[in-house]
Short mmCIF file of C-alpha atoms in Angstrom, two decimals:
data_model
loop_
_atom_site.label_atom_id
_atom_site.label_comp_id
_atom_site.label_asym_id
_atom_site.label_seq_id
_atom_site.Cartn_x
_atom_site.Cartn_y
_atom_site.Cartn_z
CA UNK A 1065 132.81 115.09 66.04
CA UNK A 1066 135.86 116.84 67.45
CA UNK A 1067 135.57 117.49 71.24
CA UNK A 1068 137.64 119.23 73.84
CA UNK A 1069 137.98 118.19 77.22
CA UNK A 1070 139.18 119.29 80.59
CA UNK A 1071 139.85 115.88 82.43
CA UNK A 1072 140.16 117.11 85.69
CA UNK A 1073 136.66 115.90 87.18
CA UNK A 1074 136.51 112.80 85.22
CA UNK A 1075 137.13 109.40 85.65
CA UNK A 1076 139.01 109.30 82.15
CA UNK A 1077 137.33 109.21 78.78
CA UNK A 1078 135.60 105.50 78.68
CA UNK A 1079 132.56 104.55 80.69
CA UNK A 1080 133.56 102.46 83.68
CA UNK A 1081 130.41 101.23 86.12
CA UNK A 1082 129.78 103.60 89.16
CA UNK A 1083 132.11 106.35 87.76
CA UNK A 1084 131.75 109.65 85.70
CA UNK A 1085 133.12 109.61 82.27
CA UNK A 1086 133.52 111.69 79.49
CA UNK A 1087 132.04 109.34 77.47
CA UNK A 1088 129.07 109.35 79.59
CA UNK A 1089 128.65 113.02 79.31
CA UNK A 1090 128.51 112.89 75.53
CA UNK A 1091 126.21 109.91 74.96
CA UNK A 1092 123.83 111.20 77.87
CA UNK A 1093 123.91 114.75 75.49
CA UNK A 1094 123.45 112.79 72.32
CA UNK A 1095 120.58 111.20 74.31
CA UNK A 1096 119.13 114.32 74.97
CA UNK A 1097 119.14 115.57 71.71
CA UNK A 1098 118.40 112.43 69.46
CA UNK A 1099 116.19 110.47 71.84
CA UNK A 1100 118.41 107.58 71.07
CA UNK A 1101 120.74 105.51 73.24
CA UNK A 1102 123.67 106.13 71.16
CA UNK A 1103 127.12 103.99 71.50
CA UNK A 1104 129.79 106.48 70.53
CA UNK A 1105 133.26 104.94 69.39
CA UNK A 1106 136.75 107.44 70.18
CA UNK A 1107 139.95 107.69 68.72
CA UNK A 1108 141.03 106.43 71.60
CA UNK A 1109 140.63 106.37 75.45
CA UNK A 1110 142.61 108.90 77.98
CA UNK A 1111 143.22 107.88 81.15
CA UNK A 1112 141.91 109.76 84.12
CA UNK A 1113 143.21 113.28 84.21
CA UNK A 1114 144.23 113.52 81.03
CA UNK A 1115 143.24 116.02 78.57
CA UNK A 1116 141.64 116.39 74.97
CA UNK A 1117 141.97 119.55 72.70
CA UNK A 1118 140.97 117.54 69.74
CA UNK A 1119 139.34 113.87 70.69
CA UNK A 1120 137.79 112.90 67.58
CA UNK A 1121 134.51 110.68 67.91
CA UNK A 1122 131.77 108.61 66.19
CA UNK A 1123 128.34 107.00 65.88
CA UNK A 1124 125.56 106.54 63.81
CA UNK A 1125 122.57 108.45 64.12
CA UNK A 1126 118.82 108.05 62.64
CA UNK A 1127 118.74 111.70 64.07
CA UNK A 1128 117.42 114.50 60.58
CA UNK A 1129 118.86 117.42 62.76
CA UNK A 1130 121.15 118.98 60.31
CA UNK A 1131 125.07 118.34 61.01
CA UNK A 1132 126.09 121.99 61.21
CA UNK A 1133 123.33 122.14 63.94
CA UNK A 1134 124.59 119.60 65.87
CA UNK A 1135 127.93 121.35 67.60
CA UNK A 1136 125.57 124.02 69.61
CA UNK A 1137 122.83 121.70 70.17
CA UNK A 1138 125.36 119.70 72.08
CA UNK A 1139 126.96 122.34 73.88
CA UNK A 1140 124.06 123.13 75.02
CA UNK A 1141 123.52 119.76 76.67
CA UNK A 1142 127.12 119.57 77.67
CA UNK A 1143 128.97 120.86 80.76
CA UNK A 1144 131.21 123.33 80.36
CA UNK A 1145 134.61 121.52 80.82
CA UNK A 1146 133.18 119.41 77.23
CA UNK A 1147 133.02 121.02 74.22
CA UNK A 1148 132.03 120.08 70.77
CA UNK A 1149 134.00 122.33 68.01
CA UNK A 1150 133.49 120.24 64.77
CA UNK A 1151 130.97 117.71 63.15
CA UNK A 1152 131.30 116.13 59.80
CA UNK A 1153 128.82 113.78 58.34
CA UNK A 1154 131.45 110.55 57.39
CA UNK A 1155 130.89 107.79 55.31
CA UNK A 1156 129.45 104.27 56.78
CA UNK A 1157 133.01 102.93 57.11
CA UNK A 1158 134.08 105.61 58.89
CA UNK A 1159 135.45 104.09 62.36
CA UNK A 1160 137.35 107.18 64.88
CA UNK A 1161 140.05 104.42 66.09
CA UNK A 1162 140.31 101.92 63.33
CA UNK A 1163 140.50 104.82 60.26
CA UNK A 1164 142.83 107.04 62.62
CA UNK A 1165 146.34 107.28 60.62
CA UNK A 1166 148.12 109.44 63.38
CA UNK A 1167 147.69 111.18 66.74
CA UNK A 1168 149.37 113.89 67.84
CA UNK A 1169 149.83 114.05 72.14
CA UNK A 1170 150.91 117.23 74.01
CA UNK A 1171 152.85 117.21 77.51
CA UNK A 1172 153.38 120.36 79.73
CA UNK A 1173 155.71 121.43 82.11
CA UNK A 1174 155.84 124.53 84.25
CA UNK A 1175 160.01 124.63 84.33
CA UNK A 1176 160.59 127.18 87.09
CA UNK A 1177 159.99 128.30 90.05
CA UNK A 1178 156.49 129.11 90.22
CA UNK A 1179 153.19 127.37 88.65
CA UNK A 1180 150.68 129.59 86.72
CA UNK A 1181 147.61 129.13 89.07
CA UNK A 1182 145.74 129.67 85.79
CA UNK A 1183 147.24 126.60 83.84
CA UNK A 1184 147.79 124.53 86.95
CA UNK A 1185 145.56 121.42 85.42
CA UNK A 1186 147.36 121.35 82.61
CA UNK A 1187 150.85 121.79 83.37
CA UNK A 1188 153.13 119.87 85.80
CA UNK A 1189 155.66 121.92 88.04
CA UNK A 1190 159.10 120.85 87.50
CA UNK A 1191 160.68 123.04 90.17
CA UNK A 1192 164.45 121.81 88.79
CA UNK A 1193 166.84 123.40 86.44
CA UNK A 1194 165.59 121.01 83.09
CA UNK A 1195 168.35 121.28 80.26
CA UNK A 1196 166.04 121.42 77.22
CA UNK A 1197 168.48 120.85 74.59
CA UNK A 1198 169.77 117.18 76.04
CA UNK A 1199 165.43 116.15 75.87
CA UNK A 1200 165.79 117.37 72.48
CA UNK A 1201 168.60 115.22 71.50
CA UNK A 1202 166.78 111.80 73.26
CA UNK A 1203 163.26 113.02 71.52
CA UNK A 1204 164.70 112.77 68.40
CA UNK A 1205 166.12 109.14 68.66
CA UNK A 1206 162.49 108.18 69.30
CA UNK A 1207 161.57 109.16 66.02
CA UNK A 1208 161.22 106.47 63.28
CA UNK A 1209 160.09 102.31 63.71
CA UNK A 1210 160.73 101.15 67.20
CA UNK A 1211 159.62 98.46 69.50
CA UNK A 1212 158.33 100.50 72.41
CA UNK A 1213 158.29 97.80 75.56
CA UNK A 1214 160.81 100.02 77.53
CA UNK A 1215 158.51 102.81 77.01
CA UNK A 1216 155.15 100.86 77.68
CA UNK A 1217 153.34 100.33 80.60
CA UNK A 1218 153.57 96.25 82.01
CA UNK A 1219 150.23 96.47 82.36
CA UNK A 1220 149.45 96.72 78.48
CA UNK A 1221 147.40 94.31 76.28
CA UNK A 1222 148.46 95.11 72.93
CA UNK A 1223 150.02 91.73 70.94
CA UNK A 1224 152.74 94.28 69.02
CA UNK A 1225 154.43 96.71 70.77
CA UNK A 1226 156.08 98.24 67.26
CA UNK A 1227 154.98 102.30 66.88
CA UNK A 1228 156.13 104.87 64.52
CA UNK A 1229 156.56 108.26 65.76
CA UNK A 1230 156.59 110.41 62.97
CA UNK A 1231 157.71 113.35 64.53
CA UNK A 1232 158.75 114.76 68.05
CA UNK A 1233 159.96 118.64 69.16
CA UNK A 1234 159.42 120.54 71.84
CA UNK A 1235 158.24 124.10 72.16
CA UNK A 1236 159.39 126.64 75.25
CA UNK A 1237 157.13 129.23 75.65
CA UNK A 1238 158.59 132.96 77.03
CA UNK A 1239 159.86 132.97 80.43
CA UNK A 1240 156.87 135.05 82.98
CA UNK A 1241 159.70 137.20 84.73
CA UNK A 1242 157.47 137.52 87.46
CA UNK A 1243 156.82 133.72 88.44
CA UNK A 1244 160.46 132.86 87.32
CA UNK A 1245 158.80 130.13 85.13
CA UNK A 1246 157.99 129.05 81.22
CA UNK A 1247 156.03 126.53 79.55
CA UNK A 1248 157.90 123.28 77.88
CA UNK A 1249 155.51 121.54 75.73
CA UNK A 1250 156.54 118.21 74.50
CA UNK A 1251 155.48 117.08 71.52
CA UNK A 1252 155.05 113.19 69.82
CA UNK A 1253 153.53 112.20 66.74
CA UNK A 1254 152.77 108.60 65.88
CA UNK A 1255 150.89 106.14 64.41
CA UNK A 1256 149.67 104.74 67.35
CA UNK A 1257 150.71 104.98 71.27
CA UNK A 1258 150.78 102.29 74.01
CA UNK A 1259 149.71 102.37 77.41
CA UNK A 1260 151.57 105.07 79.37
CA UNK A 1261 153.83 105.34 76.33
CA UNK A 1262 153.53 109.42 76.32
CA UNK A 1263 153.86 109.44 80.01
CA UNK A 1264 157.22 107.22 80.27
CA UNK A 1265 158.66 108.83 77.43
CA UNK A 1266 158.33 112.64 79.48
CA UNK A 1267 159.65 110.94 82.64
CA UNK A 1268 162.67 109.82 80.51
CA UNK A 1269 163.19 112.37 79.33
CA UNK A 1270 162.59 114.58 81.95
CA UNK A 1271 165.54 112.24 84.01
CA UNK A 1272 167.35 113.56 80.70
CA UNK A 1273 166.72 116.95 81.37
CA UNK A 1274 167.95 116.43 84.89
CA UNK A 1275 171.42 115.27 84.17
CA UNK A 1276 169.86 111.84 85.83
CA UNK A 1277 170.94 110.30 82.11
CA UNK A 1278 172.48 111.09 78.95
CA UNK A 1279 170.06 111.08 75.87
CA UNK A 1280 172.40 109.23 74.45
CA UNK A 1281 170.66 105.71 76.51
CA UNK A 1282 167.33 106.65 74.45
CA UNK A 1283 169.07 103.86 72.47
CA UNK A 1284 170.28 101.32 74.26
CA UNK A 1285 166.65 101.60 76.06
CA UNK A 1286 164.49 100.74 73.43
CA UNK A 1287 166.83 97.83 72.62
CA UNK A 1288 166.48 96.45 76.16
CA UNK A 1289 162.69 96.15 76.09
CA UNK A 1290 162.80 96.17 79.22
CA UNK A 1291 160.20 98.68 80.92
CA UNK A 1292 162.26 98.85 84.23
CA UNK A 1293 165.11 100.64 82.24
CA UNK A 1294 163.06 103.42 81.46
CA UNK A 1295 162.16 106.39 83.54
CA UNK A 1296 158.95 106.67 85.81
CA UNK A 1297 155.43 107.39 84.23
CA UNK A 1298 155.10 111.26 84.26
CA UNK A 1299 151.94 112.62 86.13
CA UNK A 1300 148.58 112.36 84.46
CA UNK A 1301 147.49 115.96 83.99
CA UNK A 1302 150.68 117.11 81.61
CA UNK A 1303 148.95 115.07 79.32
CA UNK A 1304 147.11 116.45 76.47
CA UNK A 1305 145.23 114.35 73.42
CA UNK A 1306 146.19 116.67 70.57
CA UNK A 1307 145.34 116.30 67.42
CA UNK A 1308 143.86 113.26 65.87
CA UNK A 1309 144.51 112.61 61.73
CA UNK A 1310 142.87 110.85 59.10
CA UNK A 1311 143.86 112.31 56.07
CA UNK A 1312 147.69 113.15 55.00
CA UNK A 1313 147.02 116.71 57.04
CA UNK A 1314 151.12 118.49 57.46
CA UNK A 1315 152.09 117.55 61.17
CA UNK A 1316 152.75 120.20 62.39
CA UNK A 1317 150.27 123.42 61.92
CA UNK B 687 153.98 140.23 99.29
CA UNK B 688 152.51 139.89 95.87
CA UNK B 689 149.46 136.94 95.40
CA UNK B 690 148.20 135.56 92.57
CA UNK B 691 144.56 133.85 92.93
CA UNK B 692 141.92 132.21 90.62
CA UNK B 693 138.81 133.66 92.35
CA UNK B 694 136.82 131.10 90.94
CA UNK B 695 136.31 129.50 94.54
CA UNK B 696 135.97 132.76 96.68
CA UNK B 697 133.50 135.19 97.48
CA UNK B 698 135.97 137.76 96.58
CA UNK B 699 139.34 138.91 98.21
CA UNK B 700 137.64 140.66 101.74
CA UNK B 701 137.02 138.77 104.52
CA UNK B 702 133.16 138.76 105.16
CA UNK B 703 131.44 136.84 108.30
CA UNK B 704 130.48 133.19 107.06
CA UNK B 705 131.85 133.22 103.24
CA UNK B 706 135.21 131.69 102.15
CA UNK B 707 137.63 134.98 100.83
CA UNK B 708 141.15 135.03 99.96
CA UNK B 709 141.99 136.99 102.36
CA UNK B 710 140.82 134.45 105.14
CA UNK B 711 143.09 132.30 103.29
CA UNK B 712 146.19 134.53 103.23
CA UNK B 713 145.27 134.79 106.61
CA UNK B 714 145.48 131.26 108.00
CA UNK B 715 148.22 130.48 105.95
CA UNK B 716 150.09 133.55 108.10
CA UNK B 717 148.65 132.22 111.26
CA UNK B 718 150.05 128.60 110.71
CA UNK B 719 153.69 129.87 109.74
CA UNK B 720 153.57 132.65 112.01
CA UNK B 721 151.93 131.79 115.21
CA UNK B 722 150.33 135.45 115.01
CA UNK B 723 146.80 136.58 114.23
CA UNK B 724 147.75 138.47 111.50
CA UNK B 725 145.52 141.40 109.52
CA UNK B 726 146.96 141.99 105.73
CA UNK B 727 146.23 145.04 104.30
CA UNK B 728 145.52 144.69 100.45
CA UNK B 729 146.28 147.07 97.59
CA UNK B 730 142.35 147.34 97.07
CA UNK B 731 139.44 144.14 97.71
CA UNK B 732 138.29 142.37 94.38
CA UNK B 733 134.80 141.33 93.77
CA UNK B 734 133.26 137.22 94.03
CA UNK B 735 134.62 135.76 90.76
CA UNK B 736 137.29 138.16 89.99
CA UNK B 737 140.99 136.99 89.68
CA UNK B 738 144.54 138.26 90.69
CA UNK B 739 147.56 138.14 89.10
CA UNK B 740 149.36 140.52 91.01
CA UNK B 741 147.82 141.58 94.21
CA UNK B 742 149.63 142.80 97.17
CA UNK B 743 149.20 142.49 100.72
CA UNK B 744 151.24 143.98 103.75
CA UNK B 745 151.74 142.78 107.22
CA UNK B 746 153.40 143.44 110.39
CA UNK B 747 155.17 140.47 111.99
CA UNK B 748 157.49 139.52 114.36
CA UNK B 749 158.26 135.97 112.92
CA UNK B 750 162.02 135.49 112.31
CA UNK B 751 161.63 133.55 109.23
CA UNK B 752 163.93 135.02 106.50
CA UNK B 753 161.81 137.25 103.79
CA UNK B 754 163.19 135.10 101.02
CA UNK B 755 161.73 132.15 102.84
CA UNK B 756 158.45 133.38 102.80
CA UNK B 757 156.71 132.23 99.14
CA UNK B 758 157.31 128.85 99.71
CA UNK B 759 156.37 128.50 103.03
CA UNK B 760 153.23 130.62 102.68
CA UNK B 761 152.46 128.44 99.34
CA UNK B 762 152.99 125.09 101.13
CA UNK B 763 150.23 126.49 103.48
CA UNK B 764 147.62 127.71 100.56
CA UNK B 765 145.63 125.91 98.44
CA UNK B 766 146.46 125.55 95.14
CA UNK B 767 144.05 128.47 93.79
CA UNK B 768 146.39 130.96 95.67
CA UNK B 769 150.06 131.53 95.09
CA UNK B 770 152.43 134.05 96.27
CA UNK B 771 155.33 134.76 94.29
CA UNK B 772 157.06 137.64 95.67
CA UNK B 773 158.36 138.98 99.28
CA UNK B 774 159.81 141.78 100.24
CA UNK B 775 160.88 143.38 103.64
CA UNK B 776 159.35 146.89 103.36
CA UNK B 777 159.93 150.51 105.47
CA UNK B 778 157.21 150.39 107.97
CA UNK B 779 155.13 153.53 106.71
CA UNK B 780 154.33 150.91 103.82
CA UNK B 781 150.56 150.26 103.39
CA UNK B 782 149.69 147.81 100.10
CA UNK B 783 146.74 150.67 99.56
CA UNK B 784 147.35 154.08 100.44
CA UNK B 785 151.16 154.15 99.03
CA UNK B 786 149.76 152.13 95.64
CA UNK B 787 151.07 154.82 92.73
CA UNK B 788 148.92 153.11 89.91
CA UNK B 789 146.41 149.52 89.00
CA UNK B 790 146.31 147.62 85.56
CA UNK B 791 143.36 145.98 85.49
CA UNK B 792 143.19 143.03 82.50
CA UNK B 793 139.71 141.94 81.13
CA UNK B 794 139.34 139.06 78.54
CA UNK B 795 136.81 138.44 76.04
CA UNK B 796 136.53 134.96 74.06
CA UNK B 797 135.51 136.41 70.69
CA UNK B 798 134.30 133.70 68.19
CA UNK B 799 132.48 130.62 67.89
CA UNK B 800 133.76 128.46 70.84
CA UNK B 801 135.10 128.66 74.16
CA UNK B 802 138.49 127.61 75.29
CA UNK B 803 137.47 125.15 78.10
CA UNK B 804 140.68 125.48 79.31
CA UNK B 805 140.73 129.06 80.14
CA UNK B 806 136.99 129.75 80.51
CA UNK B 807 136.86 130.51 84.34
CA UNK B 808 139.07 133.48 83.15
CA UNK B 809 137.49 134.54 79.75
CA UNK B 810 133.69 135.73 79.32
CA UNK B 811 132.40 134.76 75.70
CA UNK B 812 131.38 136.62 73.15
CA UNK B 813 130.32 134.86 70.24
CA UNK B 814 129.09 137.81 68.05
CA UNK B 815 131.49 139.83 66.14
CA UNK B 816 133.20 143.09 67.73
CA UNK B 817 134.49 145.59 65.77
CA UNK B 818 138.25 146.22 67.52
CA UNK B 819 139.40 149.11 65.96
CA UNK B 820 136.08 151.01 67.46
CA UNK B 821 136.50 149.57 70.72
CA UNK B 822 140.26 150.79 70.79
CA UNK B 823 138.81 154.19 69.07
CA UNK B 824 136.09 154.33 72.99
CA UNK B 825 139.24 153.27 74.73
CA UNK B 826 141.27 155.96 74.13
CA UNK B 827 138.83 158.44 75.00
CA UNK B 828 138.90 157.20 78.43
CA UNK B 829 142.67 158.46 78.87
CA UNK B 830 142.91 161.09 81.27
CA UNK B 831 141.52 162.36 84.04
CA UNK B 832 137.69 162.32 84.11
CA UNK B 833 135.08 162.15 86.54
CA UNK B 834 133.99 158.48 86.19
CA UNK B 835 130.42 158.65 87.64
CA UNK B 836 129.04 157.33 84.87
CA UNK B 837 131.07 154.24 84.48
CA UNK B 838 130.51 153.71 88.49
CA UNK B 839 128.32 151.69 90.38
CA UNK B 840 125.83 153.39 91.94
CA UNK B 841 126.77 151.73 95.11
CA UNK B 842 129.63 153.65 95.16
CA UNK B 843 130.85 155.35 98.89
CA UNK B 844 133.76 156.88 97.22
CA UNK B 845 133.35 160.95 97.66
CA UNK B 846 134.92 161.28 94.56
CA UNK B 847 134.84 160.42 91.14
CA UNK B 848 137.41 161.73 89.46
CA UNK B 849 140.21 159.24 88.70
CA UNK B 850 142.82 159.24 85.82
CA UNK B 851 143.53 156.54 83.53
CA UNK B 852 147.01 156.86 82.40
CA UNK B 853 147.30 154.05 79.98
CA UNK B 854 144.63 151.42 77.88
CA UNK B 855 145.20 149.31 75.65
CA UNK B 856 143.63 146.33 73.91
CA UNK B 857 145.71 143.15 72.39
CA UNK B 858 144.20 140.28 70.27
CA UNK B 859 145.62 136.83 70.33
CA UNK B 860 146.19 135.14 67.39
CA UNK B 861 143.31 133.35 65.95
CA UNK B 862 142.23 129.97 67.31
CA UNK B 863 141.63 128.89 63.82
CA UNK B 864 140.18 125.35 65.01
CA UNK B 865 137.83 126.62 67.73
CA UNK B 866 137.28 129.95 65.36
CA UNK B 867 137.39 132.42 68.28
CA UNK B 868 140.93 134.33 69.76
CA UNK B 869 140.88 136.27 73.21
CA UNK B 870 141.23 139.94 73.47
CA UNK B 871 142.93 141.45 77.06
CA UNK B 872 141.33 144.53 77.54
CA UNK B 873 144.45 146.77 79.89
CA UNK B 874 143.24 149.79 82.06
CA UNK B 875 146.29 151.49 84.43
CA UNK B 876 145.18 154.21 86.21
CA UNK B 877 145.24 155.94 89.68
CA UNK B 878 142.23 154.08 91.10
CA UNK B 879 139.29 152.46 90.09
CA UNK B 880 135.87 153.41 91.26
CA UNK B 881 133.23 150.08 92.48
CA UNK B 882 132.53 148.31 89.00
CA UNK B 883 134.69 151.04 86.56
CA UNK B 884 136.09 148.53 84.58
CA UNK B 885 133.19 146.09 84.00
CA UNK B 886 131.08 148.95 83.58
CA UNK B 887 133.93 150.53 80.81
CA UNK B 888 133.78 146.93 79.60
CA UNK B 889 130.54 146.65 79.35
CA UNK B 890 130.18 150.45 77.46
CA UNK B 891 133.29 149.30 74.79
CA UNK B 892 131.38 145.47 74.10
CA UNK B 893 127.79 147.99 72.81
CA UNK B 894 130.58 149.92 70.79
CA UNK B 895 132.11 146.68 69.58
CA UNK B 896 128.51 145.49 68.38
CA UNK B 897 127.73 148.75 67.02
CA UNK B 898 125.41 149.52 69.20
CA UNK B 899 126.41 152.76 70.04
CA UNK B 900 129.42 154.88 68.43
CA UNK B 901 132.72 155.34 69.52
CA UNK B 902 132.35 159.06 69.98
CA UNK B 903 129.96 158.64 72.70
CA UNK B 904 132.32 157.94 74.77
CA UNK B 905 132.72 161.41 75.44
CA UNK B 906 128.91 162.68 76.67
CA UNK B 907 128.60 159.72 78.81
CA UNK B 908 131.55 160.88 80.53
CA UNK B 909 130.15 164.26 80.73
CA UNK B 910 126.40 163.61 81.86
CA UNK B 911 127.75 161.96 85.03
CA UNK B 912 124.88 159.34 84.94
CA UNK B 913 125.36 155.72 85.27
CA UNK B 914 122.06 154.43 82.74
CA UNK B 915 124.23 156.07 79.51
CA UNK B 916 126.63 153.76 79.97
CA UNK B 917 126.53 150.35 79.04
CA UNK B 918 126.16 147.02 81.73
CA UNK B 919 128.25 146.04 84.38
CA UNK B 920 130.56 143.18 82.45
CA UNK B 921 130.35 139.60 84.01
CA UNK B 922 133.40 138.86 86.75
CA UNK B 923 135.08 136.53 85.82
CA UNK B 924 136.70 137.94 82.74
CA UNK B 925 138.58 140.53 85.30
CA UNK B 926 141.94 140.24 86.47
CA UNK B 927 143.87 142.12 88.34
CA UNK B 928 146.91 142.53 86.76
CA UNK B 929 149.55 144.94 88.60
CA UNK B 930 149.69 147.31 90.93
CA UNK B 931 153.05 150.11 90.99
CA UNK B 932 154.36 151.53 93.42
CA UNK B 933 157.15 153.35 92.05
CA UNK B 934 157.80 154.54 88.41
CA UNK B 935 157.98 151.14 86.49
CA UNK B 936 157.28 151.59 83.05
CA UNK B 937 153.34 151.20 82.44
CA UNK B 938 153.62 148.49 79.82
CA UNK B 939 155.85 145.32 79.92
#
């Protein structure tokens, strides 16, 4: 299943005792409508506040209702800041992390003076003049094979801390004359991402885009592995699970 | 000063005794940078669930902070569901409601499959196909000035009901093609707007759009001056308003 998520009331995709997860909300709807206590198993987790447009998940069912039934029938169990927009009968192997060949993650800034009320979950307000074209020039040096430990969180468990990213750009949207402000979304590609990873790579580049740095340290900062050398960890609700890929699907759409 | 506000939250801009309005909020906010009890007039009230990009308000204060201060500290005073991004100093025979020139009004539809749970407070679905061109086709008709009693609530106090709509205009975002569904922004200026006229207009172009009625009939529902021709009163929270002139600005941006 492909879901969409607003993260704002949640404590983060994976079920955590005493709190309110998105993964709560879906296996208490698959509940519902299978009578079965269903494990699911995600792409990955998001941390709390962050977003899905396209969280892929699965699980195995004994349920007969048909699969192009199933996207309504959980909707209709669902609240309205989850939704369900695809389901696919896979084969057995099928496993949403372990068969995942790339994600795609989205970050948004409101550059400017003004948020957009409307978008204000989604979007963090950068109040500051950010030069896009220098956070294009340290985006791109992120691209390829790297060891990531300057751009992962200390706090991480992973053994290797190697990631591709396949591809990185980032997209201004118009300027809104009347709030003096645009969207900037930021976007990474990759095999995999660490802990924080998106997060630390926006608030590096976003020092970038401030004149704090040149891109030209992208560099010397993923030689370092050295977390401290990077820039903070950007605010939560930028953060936006994209696209998730299992086939050899073009990057970008 | 011109507000923006997700009215989500509020039971609608007026103040009324014991409910939570944006206009008690705009109100505090004055009295905690001001020091004065302040009364704003408003361009015109909007209904419980209806949004704002562009209302105005007008005041009369003797605080000496500088006009171009005012957005940020009123903003540092609101909550986040309430932003004001413009000031002006004004001649003091200004009032927001009786010197407004012309009102665009925005409604959005979610046509398609699936919501977009990220703009769904300000989008009403629609999942069953709507024939545009005959909607546009009942739009136009509308241009003009007419007497609106049919496309007015009945609980109307307004002597008359003759208004003129000066421009409308509907515009389709691209397809969604993941989610299947695109919004359409449904764009009324005119003079005034009777209790209801849009949702009600709204409401009258959606039974076009399914082919329940024709186009054409636009026309004798205008004429019979009766309120049961025309089609229901849309749901809120698809409205927005979007502008209001007060000179001769161009009608569209």
């Amino acid at each position: 299943m492909t879901v969409s998520y607003d993260g704002t009331a949640y404590n983060g995709f994976q079920t955590q005792p005493g709190k309110n997860t998105v993964q709560d909300q879906l296996e208490h709807a698959l509940l519902r409508l299978t009578g079965e206590e269903l494990k699911i198993i995600a792409s990955g987790r998001t941390d709390a506040g962050v977003h899905a447009k396209g969280q892929v998940i699965n699980f195995h069912t004994h349920s007969r209702i048909p699969v192009e039934r199933f996207c309504l029938a959980m909707n209709s169990w669902l609240p309205r800041d989850i939704l369900v927009w695809d389901a696919k009968q896979v084969e057995d192997g099928f496993h949403a992390r372990k068969s995942a060949k790339r994600k795609t993650y989205r970050y948004t800034i409101r550059c400017g003076k003004y948020i957009d009320i409307f978008r204000s979950h989604f979007e963090v307000h950068h109040p500051a003049p950010l030069c896009v074209e220098s956070m294009r020039d340290g985006l791109k040096q992120l691209i390829g094979e790297h060891d990531f430990t300057s751009f992962c969180s200390t706090k991480t468990v992973a053994q290797s801390h190697v990631r591709t990213i396949y591809d990185a750009w980032i997209e201004c949207e118009p300027m809104d004359t009347e709030l003096q402000s645009f969207a900037m979304h930021i976007y990474l590609t990759g095999n995999g991402f660490l802990y924080n990873m998106v997060r630390i790579i926006v608030g590096t580049l976003i020092d970038i885009g401030e004149g704090k740095r040149s891109s030209s340290e992208i560099r010397s900062i993923l030689e370092a592995k050295d977390r401290s050398l990077a820039g903070p960890t950007a605010m939560p609700h930028g953060l936006m699970l994209w696209k998730v890929f299992y086939g050899e699907e073009p990057l970008r759409p």
